[in-house]
Amino acid sequence: MSDQGIDRRAFVGDLVAACLAAGGPVLLGMVRVAAAQGVGAGAYDPSAHDYGIGIDIAKCIGCARCVAACKAENDVPMEPHYFNTWIERYVLRTDGTVDVDSPNGGLDGFGPIESEGDVLRTFFVPKLCNHCANPPCVQVCPVGATFQSPDGVVLVDDSYCIGCRYCIQACPYGARYLHPEKHVAAKCTFCYHRLVKGLVPACVEVCPTGARVFGEVEKRATPLARFMRFNDIQVLKPNLNTKPKAYYANLDGEVR
Ligand code: SF4
Ligand code: SF4
């Protein structure tokens, strides 16, 4: 995940010195980002960004290329139950019942639907960490290992994480898991190692239908800002006041 050849300790030391000189909380945030993600000195300014992701339910075909790309890009364990992003299929029936399945996060493909005559509507819902602006996972971490970067991305510093699972229990979206080899909390980072190089997350890059849109929340010219302007946007579990930054278009009210 980290850039090759960076003397991480020396770089973080330089940034700490810069923080002390400037006394700015933003610079302190940069130190945390550098320590957690191995960002090169001067290569990236997280205070200049505010990232989010858009997902158009009407465009998702459930192919799960995003899931496969994410696993490969981020070294996510291949066993089922470990996902930074996954696809759920919703089947709404005329009697008001809703079936949800996600075989191996969508990687195993979605089988035929039973009792098709009763089906009102089916659709796929990509899910991932919502990079909440008010994240309960950050609030409960007893050692400050999980934190918000100044660019709005919620990250985990593996060197601080003690694997207590508090954040996993606190996340209302099921977006975290305990990494079976590293024994630290893991989750989507928006492919942070790509962001700092000006690239979009791997899931966005491989989506064949453009169902995933990445960009800046506020800057009007970016694809995400346009997506939010031209669609009726909803978020998951808005009543929890987590202020998610995964923005959905064409989301059915039955999605949990
Ligand atoms: Fe934290 Fe879960 Fe929100 Fe991601 S979706 S920021 S893991 S509470
Ligand atoms: Fe949906 Fe795109 Fe993921 Fe395929 S790659 S499952 S279309 S979001």
PDB file of C-alpha atoms and ligand atoms in Angstrom:
ATOM      1  CA  MET A   1       0.000   0.000   0.000  1.00  0.00           C
ATOM      2  CA  SER A   2       2.812   2.454   0.717  1.00  0.00           C
ATOM      3  CA  ASP A   3       4.965   4.170  -1.888  1.00  0.00           C
ATOM      4  CA  GLN A   4       8.201   2.323  -2.553  1.00  0.00           C
ATOM      5  CA  GLY A   5      11.458   3.723  -1.271  1.00  0.00           C
ATOM      6  CA  ILE A   6      10.015   6.230   1.179  1.00  0.00           C
ATOM      7  CA  ASP A   7      11.788   6.445   4.502  1.00  0.00           C
ATOM      8  CA  ARG A   8       8.518   6.657   6.356  1.00  0.00           C
ATOM      9  CA  ARG A   9       9.933   7.504   9.760  1.00  0.00           C
ATOM     10  CA  ALA A  10      12.085  10.338   8.402  1.00  0.00           C
ATOM     11  CA  PHE A  11       9.203  11.707   6.378  1.00  0.00           C
ATOM     12  CA  VAL A  12       6.811  11.687   9.315  1.00  0.00           C
ATOM     13  CA  GLY A  13       9.475  13.397  11.401  1.00  0.00           C
ATOM     14  CA  ASP A  14       9.730  16.137   8.775  1.00  0.00           C
ATOM     15  CA  LEU A  15       5.988  16.596   8.779  1.00  0.00           C
ATOM     16  CA  VAL A  16       5.848  16.783  12.571  1.00  0.00           C
ATOM     17  CA  ALA A  17       8.446  19.549  12.416  1.00  0.00           C
ATOM     18  CA  ALA A  18       6.322  21.321   9.796  1.00  0.00           C
ATOM     19  CA  CYS A  19       3.292  20.995  12.079  1.00  0.00           C
ATOM     20  CA  LEU A  20       5.123  22.463  15.014  1.00  0.00           C
ATOM     21  CA  ALA A  21       6.224  25.360  12.842  1.00  0.00           C
ATOM     22  CA  ALA A  22       2.772  26.019  11.441  1.00  0.00           C
ATOM     23  CA  GLY A  23       0.734  24.856  14.449  1.00  0.00           C
ATOM     24  CA  GLY A  24      -2.110  23.793  12.181  1.00  0.00           C
ATOM     25  CA  PRO A  25      -4.566  20.946  12.803  1.00  0.00           C
ATOM     26  CA  VAL A  26      -4.683  20.328   9.070  1.00  0.00           C
ATOM     27  CA  LEU A  27      -0.974  19.599   9.036  1.00  0.00           C
ATOM     28  CA  LEU A  28      -1.400  17.277  11.987  1.00  0.00           C
ATOM     29  CA  GLY A  29      -3.998  15.428   9.920  1.00  0.00           C
ATOM     30  CA  MET A  30      -1.406  15.144   7.154  1.00  0.00           C
ATOM     31  CA  VAL A  31       0.960  13.471   9.585  1.00  0.00           C
ATOM     32  CA  ARG A  32      -1.647  10.853  10.430  1.00  0.00           C
ATOM     33  CA  VAL A  33      -2.284  10.225   6.737  1.00  0.00           C
ATOM     34  CA  ALA A  34       1.412   9.897   6.058  1.00  0.00           C
ATOM     35  CA  ALA A  35       1.913   7.484   8.934  1.00  0.00           C
ATOM     36  CA  ALA A  36      -1.068   5.313   8.016  1.00  0.00           C
ATOM     37  CA  GLN A  37      -0.724   5.285   4.254  1.00  0.00           C
ATOM     38  CA  GLY A  38       2.908   6.036   3.434  1.00  0.00           C
ATOM     39  CA  VAL A  39       2.133   9.159   1.443  1.00  0.00           C
ATOM     40  CA  GLY A  40       5.229  10.796  -0.005  1.00  0.00           C
ATOM     41  CA  ALA A  41       6.365  14.181   1.316  1.00  0.00           C
ATOM     42  CA  GLY A  42       4.901  17.047  -0.683  1.00  0.00           C
ATOM     43  CA  ALA A  43       3.255  14.641  -3.119  1.00  0.00           C
ATOM     44  CA  TYR A  44      -0.289  15.141  -1.971  1.00  0.00           C
ATOM     45  CA  ASP A  45      -2.210  17.698   0.080  1.00  0.00           C
ATOM     46  CA  PRO A  46      -5.266  16.100   1.736  1.00  0.00           C
ATOM     47  CA  SER A  47      -6.534  19.504   2.866  1.00  0.00           C
ATOM     48  CA  ALA A  48      -7.183  20.399  -0.791  1.00  0.00           C
ATOM     49  CA  HIS A  49      -9.784  17.649  -1.267  1.00  0.00           C
ATOM     50  CA  ASP A  50     -13.146  16.434   0.026  1.00  0.00           C
ATOM     51  CA  TYR A  51     -13.887  13.039  -1.459  1.00  0.00           C
ATOM     52  CA  GLY A  52     -17.057  11.008  -1.819  1.00  0.00           C
ATOM     53  CA  ILE A  53     -18.491   8.339  -4.114  1.00  0.00           C
ATOM     54  CA  GLY A  54     -21.693   8.231  -6.138  1.00  0.00           C
ATOM     55  CA  ILE A  55     -23.508   4.995  -6.979  1.00  0.00           C
ATOM     56  CA  ASP A  56     -26.277   4.794  -9.561  1.00  0.00           C
ATOM     57  CA  ILE A  57     -28.461   1.801  -8.769  1.00  0.00           C
ATOM     58  CA  ALA A  58     -30.092   2.034 -12.200  1.00  0.00           C
ATOM     59  CA  LYS A  59     -26.728   1.353 -13.847  1.00  0.00           C
ATOM     60  CA  CYS A  60     -25.432  -1.527 -11.704  1.00  0.00           C
ATOM     61  CA  ILE A  61     -25.736  -4.899 -13.458  1.00  0.00           C
ATOM     62  CA  GLY A  62     -24.356  -6.965 -10.564  1.00  0.00           C
ATOM     63  CA  CYS A  63     -21.298  -8.181 -12.471  1.00  0.00           C
ATOM     64  CA  ALA A  64     -19.096  -7.726  -9.351  1.00  0.00           C
ATOM     65  CA  ARG A  65     -16.055  -6.673 -11.359  1.00  0.00           C
ATOM     66  CA  CYS A  66     -15.687  -3.956  -8.739  1.00  0.00           C
ATOM     67  CA  VAL A  67     -15.542  -6.554  -5.966  1.00  0.00           C
ATOM     68  CA  ALA A  68     -12.849  -8.572  -7.758  1.00  0.00           C
ATOM     69  CA  ALA A  69     -10.826  -5.447  -8.588  1.00  0.00           C
ATOM     70  CA  CYS A  70     -11.046  -4.238  -5.002  1.00  0.00           C
ATOM     71  CA  LYS A  71      -9.854  -7.577  -3.607  1.00  0.00           C
ATOM     72  CA  ALA A  72      -6.885  -7.633  -5.974  1.00  0.00           C
ATOM     73  CA  GLU A  73      -5.964  -3.980  -5.488  1.00  0.00           C
ATOM     74  CA  ASN A  74      -6.198  -3.917  -1.718  1.00  0.00           C
ATOM     75  CA  ASP A  75      -4.997  -7.383  -0.781  1.00  0.00           C
ATOM     76  CA  VAL A  76      -8.376  -8.265   0.712  1.00  0.00           C
ATOM     77  CA  PRO A  77      -8.462 -11.938   1.821  1.00  0.00           C
ATOM     78  CA  MET A  78     -10.085 -14.085  -0.872  1.00  0.00           C
ATOM     79  CA  GLU A  79     -12.200 -16.072   1.593  1.00  0.00           C
ATOM     80  CA  PRO A  80     -15.902 -15.184   1.716  1.00  0.00           C
ATOM     81  CA  HIS A  81     -16.939 -12.674   4.404  1.00  0.00           C
ATOM     82  CA  TYR A  82     -13.966 -10.362   3.809  1.00  0.00           C
ATOM     83  CA  PHE A  83     -14.953  -7.464   1.582  1.00  0.00           C
ATOM     84  CA  ASN A  84     -14.122  -3.774   1.260  1.00  0.00           C
ATOM     85  CA  THR A  85     -16.998  -3.575  -1.216  1.00  0.00           C
ATOM     86  CA  TRP A  86     -19.717  -6.051  -2.103  1.00  0.00           C
ATOM     87  CA  ILE A  87     -22.936  -6.298  -4.158  1.00  0.00           C
ATOM     88  CA  GLU A  88     -26.375  -7.121  -2.747  1.00  0.00           C
ATOM     89  CA  ARG A  89     -29.322  -8.205  -4.917  1.00  0.00           C
ATOM     90  CA  TYR A  90     -32.745  -7.034  -3.774  1.00  0.00           C
ATOM     91  CA  VAL A  91     -35.877  -8.878  -4.897  1.00  0.00           C
ATOM     92  CA  LEU A  92     -39.107  -7.019  -4.075  1.00  0.00           C
ATOM     93  CA  ARG A  93     -42.262  -9.147  -4.278  1.00  0.00           C
ATOM     94  CA  THR A  94     -45.900  -8.245  -4.772  1.00  0.00           C
ATOM     95  CA  ASP A  95     -46.781  -9.455  -1.240  1.00  0.00           C
ATOM     96  CA  GLY A  96     -44.430  -6.824   0.224  1.00  0.00           C
ATOM     97  CA  THR A  97     -41.601  -9.218   1.130  1.00  0.00           C
ATOM     98  CA  VAL A  98     -38.006  -8.421   0.246  1.00  0.00           C
ATOM     99  CA  ASP A  99     -35.261 -11.002  -0.389  1.00  0.00           C
ATOM    100  CA  VAL A 100     -31.610  -9.917  -0.225  1.00  0.00           C
ATOM    101  CA  ASP A 101     -28.666 -12.081  -1.263  1.00  0.00           C
ATOM    102  CA  SER A 102     -24.978 -11.517  -1.895  1.00  0.00           C
ATOM    103  CA  PRO A 103     -23.279 -14.817  -2.804  1.00  0.00           C
ATOM    104  CA  ASN A 104     -19.625 -14.331  -1.892  1.00  0.00           C
ATOM    105  CA  GLY A 105     -20.175 -10.593  -2.169  1.00  0.00           C
ATOM    106  CA  GLY A 106     -21.452 -11.093  -5.719  1.00  0.00           C
ATOM    107  CA  LEU A 107     -18.297 -12.857  -6.921  1.00  0.00           C
ATOM    108  CA  ASP A 108     -20.100 -16.202  -7.278  1.00  0.00           C
ATOM    109  CA  GLY A 109     -22.787 -14.683  -9.509  1.00  0.00           C
ATOM    110  CA  PHE A 110     -26.474 -14.341  -8.756  1.00  0.00           C
ATOM    111  CA  GLY A 111     -28.590 -17.440  -9.371  1.00  0.00           C
ATOM    112  CA  PRO A 112     -32.092 -17.612 -10.814  1.00  0.00           C
ATOM    113  CA  ILE A 113     -34.852 -15.940  -8.789  1.00  0.00           C
ATOM    114  CA  GLU A 114     -37.435 -18.265  -7.235  1.00  0.00           C
ATOM    115  CA  SER A 115     -41.162 -17.701  -7.941  1.00  0.00           C
ATOM    116  CA  GLU A 116     -40.492 -15.089 -10.622  1.00  0.00           C
ATOM    117  CA  GLY A 117     -44.211 -14.489 -11.108  1.00  0.00           C
ATOM    118  CA  ASP A 118     -44.397 -12.715  -7.728  1.00  0.00           C
ATOM    119  CA  VAL A 119     -41.510 -10.370  -8.431  1.00  0.00           C
ATOM    120  CA  LEU A 120     -42.212  -6.664  -8.490  1.00  0.00           C
ATOM    121  CA  ARG A 121     -38.679  -5.408  -8.974  1.00  0.00           C
ATOM    122  CA  THR A 122     -35.054  -6.570  -8.713  1.00  0.00           C
ATOM    123  CA  PHE A 123     -31.928  -4.471  -8.531  1.00  0.00           C
ATOM    124  CA  PHE A 124     -28.331  -4.548  -7.329  1.00  0.00           C
ATOM    125  CA  VAL A 125     -26.875  -2.388  -4.573  1.00  0.00           C
ATOM    126  CA  PRO A 126     -23.096  -1.934  -4.347  1.00  0.00           C
ATOM    127  CA  LYS A 127     -21.995  -1.284  -0.786  1.00  0.00           C
ATOM    128  CA  LEU A 128     -18.774  -0.157   0.866  1.00  0.00           C
ATOM    129  CA  CYS A 129     -17.584   2.071   3.690  1.00  0.00           C
ATOM    130  CA  ASN A 130     -19.578   5.293   3.478  1.00  0.00           C
ATOM    131  CA  HIS A 131     -16.652   7.397   4.732  1.00  0.00           C
ATOM    132  CA  CYS A 132     -19.130   9.017   7.085  1.00  0.00           C
ATOM    133  CA  ALA A 133     -18.586  12.662   7.956  1.00  0.00           C
ATOM    134  CA  ASN A 134     -19.813  11.790  11.460  1.00  0.00           C
ATOM    135  CA  PRO A 135     -18.318   8.297  11.820  1.00  0.00           C
ATOM    136  CA  PRO A 136     -19.209   6.180  14.877  1.00  0.00           C
ATOM    137  CA  CYS A 137     -16.212   3.935  14.151  1.00  0.00           C
ATOM    138  CA  VAL A 138     -13.868   6.847  14.822  1.00  0.00           C
ATOM    139  CA  GLN A 139     -15.737   7.861  17.948  1.00  0.00           C
ATOM    140  CA  VAL A 140     -15.445   4.439  19.631  1.00  0.00           C
ATOM    141  CA  CYS A 141     -11.801   3.627  18.807  1.00  0.00           C
ATOM    142  CA  PRO A 142     -10.006   3.638  22.178  1.00  0.00           C
ATOM    143  CA  VAL A 143      -6.526   4.250  20.737  1.00  0.00           C
ATOM    144  CA  GLY A 144      -7.228   6.690  17.893  1.00  0.00           C
ATOM    145  CA  ALA A 145      -6.202   4.155  15.261  1.00  0.00           C
ATOM    146  CA  THR A 146      -9.150   4.963  13.008  1.00  0.00           C
ATOM    147  CA  PHE A 147      -9.378   8.594  12.013  1.00  0.00           C
ATOM    148  CA  GLN A 148     -10.659  11.037   9.416  1.00  0.00           C
ATOM    149  CA  SER A 149      -8.155  12.393   6.984  1.00  0.00           C
ATOM    150  CA  PRO A 150      -8.548  16.101   6.075  1.00  0.00           C
ATOM    151  CA  ASP A 151      -9.830  14.961   2.653  1.00  0.00           C
ATOM    152  CA  GLY A 152     -12.808  13.233   4.314  1.00  0.00           C
ATOM    153  CA  VAL A 153     -11.514   9.681   3.925  1.00  0.00           C
ATOM    154  CA  VAL A 154     -11.822   7.450   7.010  1.00  0.00           C
ATOM    155  CA  LEU A 155      -8.581   5.516   7.470  1.00  0.00           C
ATOM    156  CA  VAL A 156      -7.056   3.007   9.867  1.00  0.00           C
ATOM    157  CA  ASP A 157      -3.487   3.286  11.111  1.00  0.00           C
ATOM    158  CA  ASP A 158      -2.447  -0.365  11.407  1.00  0.00           C
ATOM    159  CA  SER A 159       0.429   0.499  13.709  1.00  0.00           C
ATOM    160  CA  TYR A 160      -2.024   1.859  16.320  1.00  0.00           C
ATOM    161  CA  CYS A 161      -4.852  -0.686  15.898  1.00  0.00           C
ATOM    162  CA  ILE A 162      -5.092  -3.227  18.746  1.00  0.00           C
ATOM    163  CA  GLY A 163      -7.793  -5.346  17.055  1.00  0.00           C
ATOM    164  CA  CYS A 164     -10.396  -4.752  19.795  1.00  0.00           C
ATOM    165  CA  ARG A 165     -13.274  -4.790  17.218  1.00  0.00           C
ATOM    166  CA  TYR A 166     -15.099  -1.824  18.779  1.00  0.00           C
ATOM    167  CA  CYS A 167     -15.210  -0.087  15.390  1.00  0.00           C
ATOM    168  CA  ILE A 168     -16.537  -3.230  13.715  1.00  0.00           C
ATOM    169  CA  GLN A 169     -19.416  -3.348  16.171  1.00  0.00           C
ATOM    170  CA  ALA A 170     -20.043   0.398  15.926  1.00  0.00           C
ATOM    171  CA  CYS A 171     -20.274   0.568  12.129  1.00  0.00           C
ATOM    172  CA  PRO A 172     -23.984   0.410  11.223  1.00  0.00           C
ATOM    173  CA  TYR A 173     -23.144  -0.532   7.619  1.00  0.00           C
ATOM    174  CA  GLY A 174     -21.143  -3.718   8.236  1.00  0.00           C
ATOM    175  CA  ALA A 175     -18.251  -2.135   6.372  1.00  0.00           C
ATOM    176  CA  ARG A 176     -15.395  -3.374   8.586  1.00  0.00           C
ATOM    177  CA  TYR A 177     -13.825  -6.721   9.409  1.00  0.00           C
ATOM    178  CA  LEU A 178     -10.862  -7.995  11.359  1.00  0.00           C
ATOM    179  CA  HIS A 179      -8.107  -8.879   8.914  1.00  0.00           C
ATOM    180  CA  PRO A 180      -7.303 -12.560   9.539  1.00  0.00           C
ATOM    181  CA  GLU A 181      -3.533 -12.207   9.083  1.00  0.00           C
ATOM    182  CA  LYS A 182      -2.836  -8.639  10.177  1.00  0.00           C
ATOM    183  CA  HIS A 183      -5.293  -8.798  13.150  1.00  0.00           C
ATOM    184  CA  VAL A 184      -6.274  -5.175  12.632  1.00  0.00           C
ATOM    185  CA  ALA A 185      -9.562  -3.601  11.541  1.00  0.00           C
ATOM    186  CA  ALA A 186      -9.792  -3.351   7.752  1.00  0.00           C
ATOM    187  CA  LYS A 187     -12.153  -1.619   5.339  1.00  0.00           C
ATOM    188  CA  CYS A 188     -12.373   0.420   2.142  1.00  0.00           C
ATOM    189  CA  THR A 189      -9.874   3.310   1.937  1.00  0.00           C
ATOM    190  CA  PHE A 190     -11.196   4.674  -1.384  1.00  0.00           C
ATOM    191  CA  CYS A 191      -7.925   3.074  -2.651  1.00  0.00           C
ATOM    192  CA  TYR A 192      -6.020   5.814  -0.870  1.00  0.00           C
ATOM    193  CA  HIS A 193      -2.725   4.717  -2.413  1.00  0.00           C
ATOM    194  CA  ARG A 194      -4.299   5.503  -5.807  1.00  0.00           C
ATOM    195  CA  LEU A 195      -5.948   8.777  -4.733  1.00  0.00           C
ATOM    196  CA  VAL A 196      -2.628  10.304  -3.745  1.00  0.00           C
ATOM    197  CA  LYS A 197      -1.418   9.645  -7.290  1.00  0.00           C
ATOM    198  CA  GLY A 198      -4.478  11.290  -8.847  1.00  0.00           C
ATOM    199  CA  LEU A 199      -6.154   7.980  -9.733  1.00  0.00           C
ATOM    200  CA  VAL A 200      -9.751   6.945  -8.963  1.00  0.00           C
ATOM    201  CA  PRO A 201     -10.489   3.876  -6.787  1.00  0.00           C
ATOM    202  CA  ALA A 202     -10.088   0.540  -8.567  1.00  0.00           C
ATOM    203  CA  CYS A 203     -13.825  -0.245  -8.309  1.00  0.00           C
ATOM    204  CA  VAL A 204     -14.663   2.962 -10.141  1.00  0.00           C
ATOM    205  CA  GLU A 205     -12.072   2.336 -12.835  1.00  0.00           C
ATOM    206  CA  VAL A 206     -13.312  -1.170 -13.732  1.00  0.00           C
ATOM    207  CA  CYS A 207     -17.076  -0.629 -13.561  1.00  0.00           C
ATOM    208  CA  PRO A 208     -18.244  -1.289 -17.144  1.00  0.00           C
ATOM    209  CA  THR A 209     -21.454   0.720 -16.814  1.00  0.00           C
ATOM    210  CA  GLY A 210     -20.285   3.813 -14.956  1.00  0.00           C
ATOM    211  CA  ALA A 211     -22.417   2.908 -11.950  1.00  0.00           C
ATOM    212  CA  ARG A 212     -19.697   4.206  -9.638  1.00  0.00           C
ATOM    213  CA  VAL A 213     -18.668   7.853  -9.799  1.00  0.00           C
ATOM    214  CA  PHE A 214     -15.812   9.263  -7.746  1.00  0.00           C
ATOM    215  CA  GLY A 215     -14.784  12.821  -7.038  1.00  0.00           C
ATOM    216  CA  GLU A 216     -14.922  15.888  -4.911  1.00  0.00           C
ATOM    217  CA  VAL A 217     -18.147  16.585  -3.057  1.00  0.00           C
ATOM    218  CA  GLU A 218     -18.057  20.361  -3.348  1.00  0.00           C
ATOM    219  CA  LYS A 219     -16.040  21.181  -6.490  1.00  0.00           C
ATOM    220  CA  ARG A 220     -18.682  21.721  -9.138  1.00  0.00           C
ATOM    221  CA  ALA A 221     -16.673  20.521 -12.126  1.00  0.00           C
ATOM    222  CA  THR A 222     -15.929  17.010 -10.837  1.00  0.00           C
ATOM    223  CA  PRO A 223     -17.941  13.944 -11.936  1.00  0.00           C
ATOM    224  CA  LEU A 224     -19.307  13.416  -8.422  1.00  0.00           C
ATOM    225  CA  ALA A 225     -20.540  16.982  -8.042  1.00  0.00           C
ATOM    226  CA  ARG A 226     -22.285  16.711 -11.435  1.00  0.00           C
ATOM    227  CA  PHE A 227     -23.751  13.338 -10.450  1.00  0.00           C
ATOM    228  CA  MET A 228     -25.165  14.887  -7.286  1.00  0.00           C
ATOM    229  CA  ARG A 229     -26.576  17.891  -9.127  1.00  0.00           C
ATOM    230  CA  PHE A 230     -28.395  15.848 -11.758  1.00  0.00           C
ATOM    231  CA  ASN A 231     -29.789  13.053  -9.577  1.00  0.00           C
ATOM    232  CA  ASP A 232     -32.127  12.704  -6.632  1.00  0.00           C
ATOM    233  CA  ILE A 233     -29.530  11.640  -4.060  1.00  0.00           C
ATOM    234  CA  GLN A 234     -30.132   9.455  -1.029  1.00  0.00           C
ATOM    235  CA  VAL A 235     -27.826   7.896   1.556  1.00  0.00           C
ATOM    236  CA  LEU A 236     -28.109   4.684   3.583  1.00  0.00           C
ATOM    237  CA  LYS A 237     -29.647   4.894   7.069  1.00  0.00           C
ATOM    238  CA  PRO A 238     -29.920   8.703   7.091  1.00  0.00           C
ATOM    239  CA  ASN A 239     -31.730   8.583  10.446  1.00  0.00           C
ATOM    240  CA  LEU A 240     -28.482   7.566  12.195  1.00  0.00           C
ATOM    241  CA  ASN A 241     -26.903  10.972  11.504  1.00  0.00           C
ATOM    242  CA  THR A 242     -23.638   9.392  10.367  1.00  0.00           C
ATOM    243  CA  LYS A 243     -23.621  11.725   7.351  1.00  0.00           C
ATOM    244  CA  PRO A 244     -22.518   9.093   4.799  1.00  0.00           C
ATOM    245  CA  LYS A 245     -20.487  10.134   1.778  1.00  0.00           C
ATOM    246  CA  ALA A 246     -21.608   7.271  -0.428  1.00  0.00           C
ATOM    247  CA  TYR A 247     -24.336   8.999  -2.421  1.00  0.00           C
ATOM    248  CA  TYR A 248     -26.933   6.808  -4.150  1.00  0.00           C
ATOM    249  CA  ALA A 249     -29.119   7.641  -7.141  1.00  0.00           C
ATOM    250  CA  ASN A 250     -32.287   5.650  -7.897  1.00  0.00           C
ATOM    251  CA  LEU A 251     -32.209   4.005  -4.469  1.00  0.00           C
ATOM    252  CA  ASP A 252     -35.349   2.133  -3.454  1.00  0.00           C
ATOM    253  CA  GLY A 253     -36.724   2.868   0.010  1.00  0.00           C
ATOM    254  CA  GLU A 254     -36.524  -0.844   0.847  1.00  0.00           C
ATOM    255  CA  VAL A 255     -32.711  -0.818   0.842  1.00  0.00           C
ATOM    256  CA  ARG A 256     -31.274  -1.171   4.324  1.00  0.00           C
TER     257      ARG A 256
HETATM  258 FE1  SF4 B   1     -16.956   4.045   9.833  1.00  0.00          FE
HETATM  259 FE2  SF4 B   1     -18.798   2.290   8.971  1.00  0.00          FE
HETATM  260 FE3  SF4 B   1     -19.102   4.946   8.448  1.00  0.00          FE
HETATM  261 FE4  SF4 B   1     -17.186   3.528   7.193  1.00  0.00          FE
HETATM  262  S1  SF4 B   1     -19.437   3.226   7.004  1.00  0.00           S
HETATM  263  S2  SF4 B   1     -16.942   5.566   8.164  1.00  0.00           S
HETATM  264  S3  SF4 B   1     -16.559   2.055   8.794  1.00  0.00           S
HETATM  265  S4  SF4 B   1     -19.123   3.959  10.464  1.00  0.00           S
HETATM  266 FE1  SF4 B   2     -22.280  -2.873 -10.465  1.00  0.00          FE
HETATM  267 FE2  SF4 B   2     -20.232  -1.626 -11.697  1.00  0.00          FE
HETATM  268 FE3  SF4 B   2     -19.752  -3.232  -9.612  1.00  0.00          FE
HETATM  269 FE4  SF4 B   2     -20.518  -4.295 -11.950  1.00  0.00          FE
HETATM  270  S1  SF4 B   2     -18.617  -3.173 -11.570  1.00  0.00           S
HETATM  271  S2  SF4 B   2     -21.325  -4.813  -9.932  1.00  0.00           S
HETATM  272  S3  SF4 B   2     -21.937  -2.700 -12.651  1.00  0.00           S
HETATM  273  S4  SF4 B   2     -20.934  -1.312  -9.588  1.00  0.00           S
END
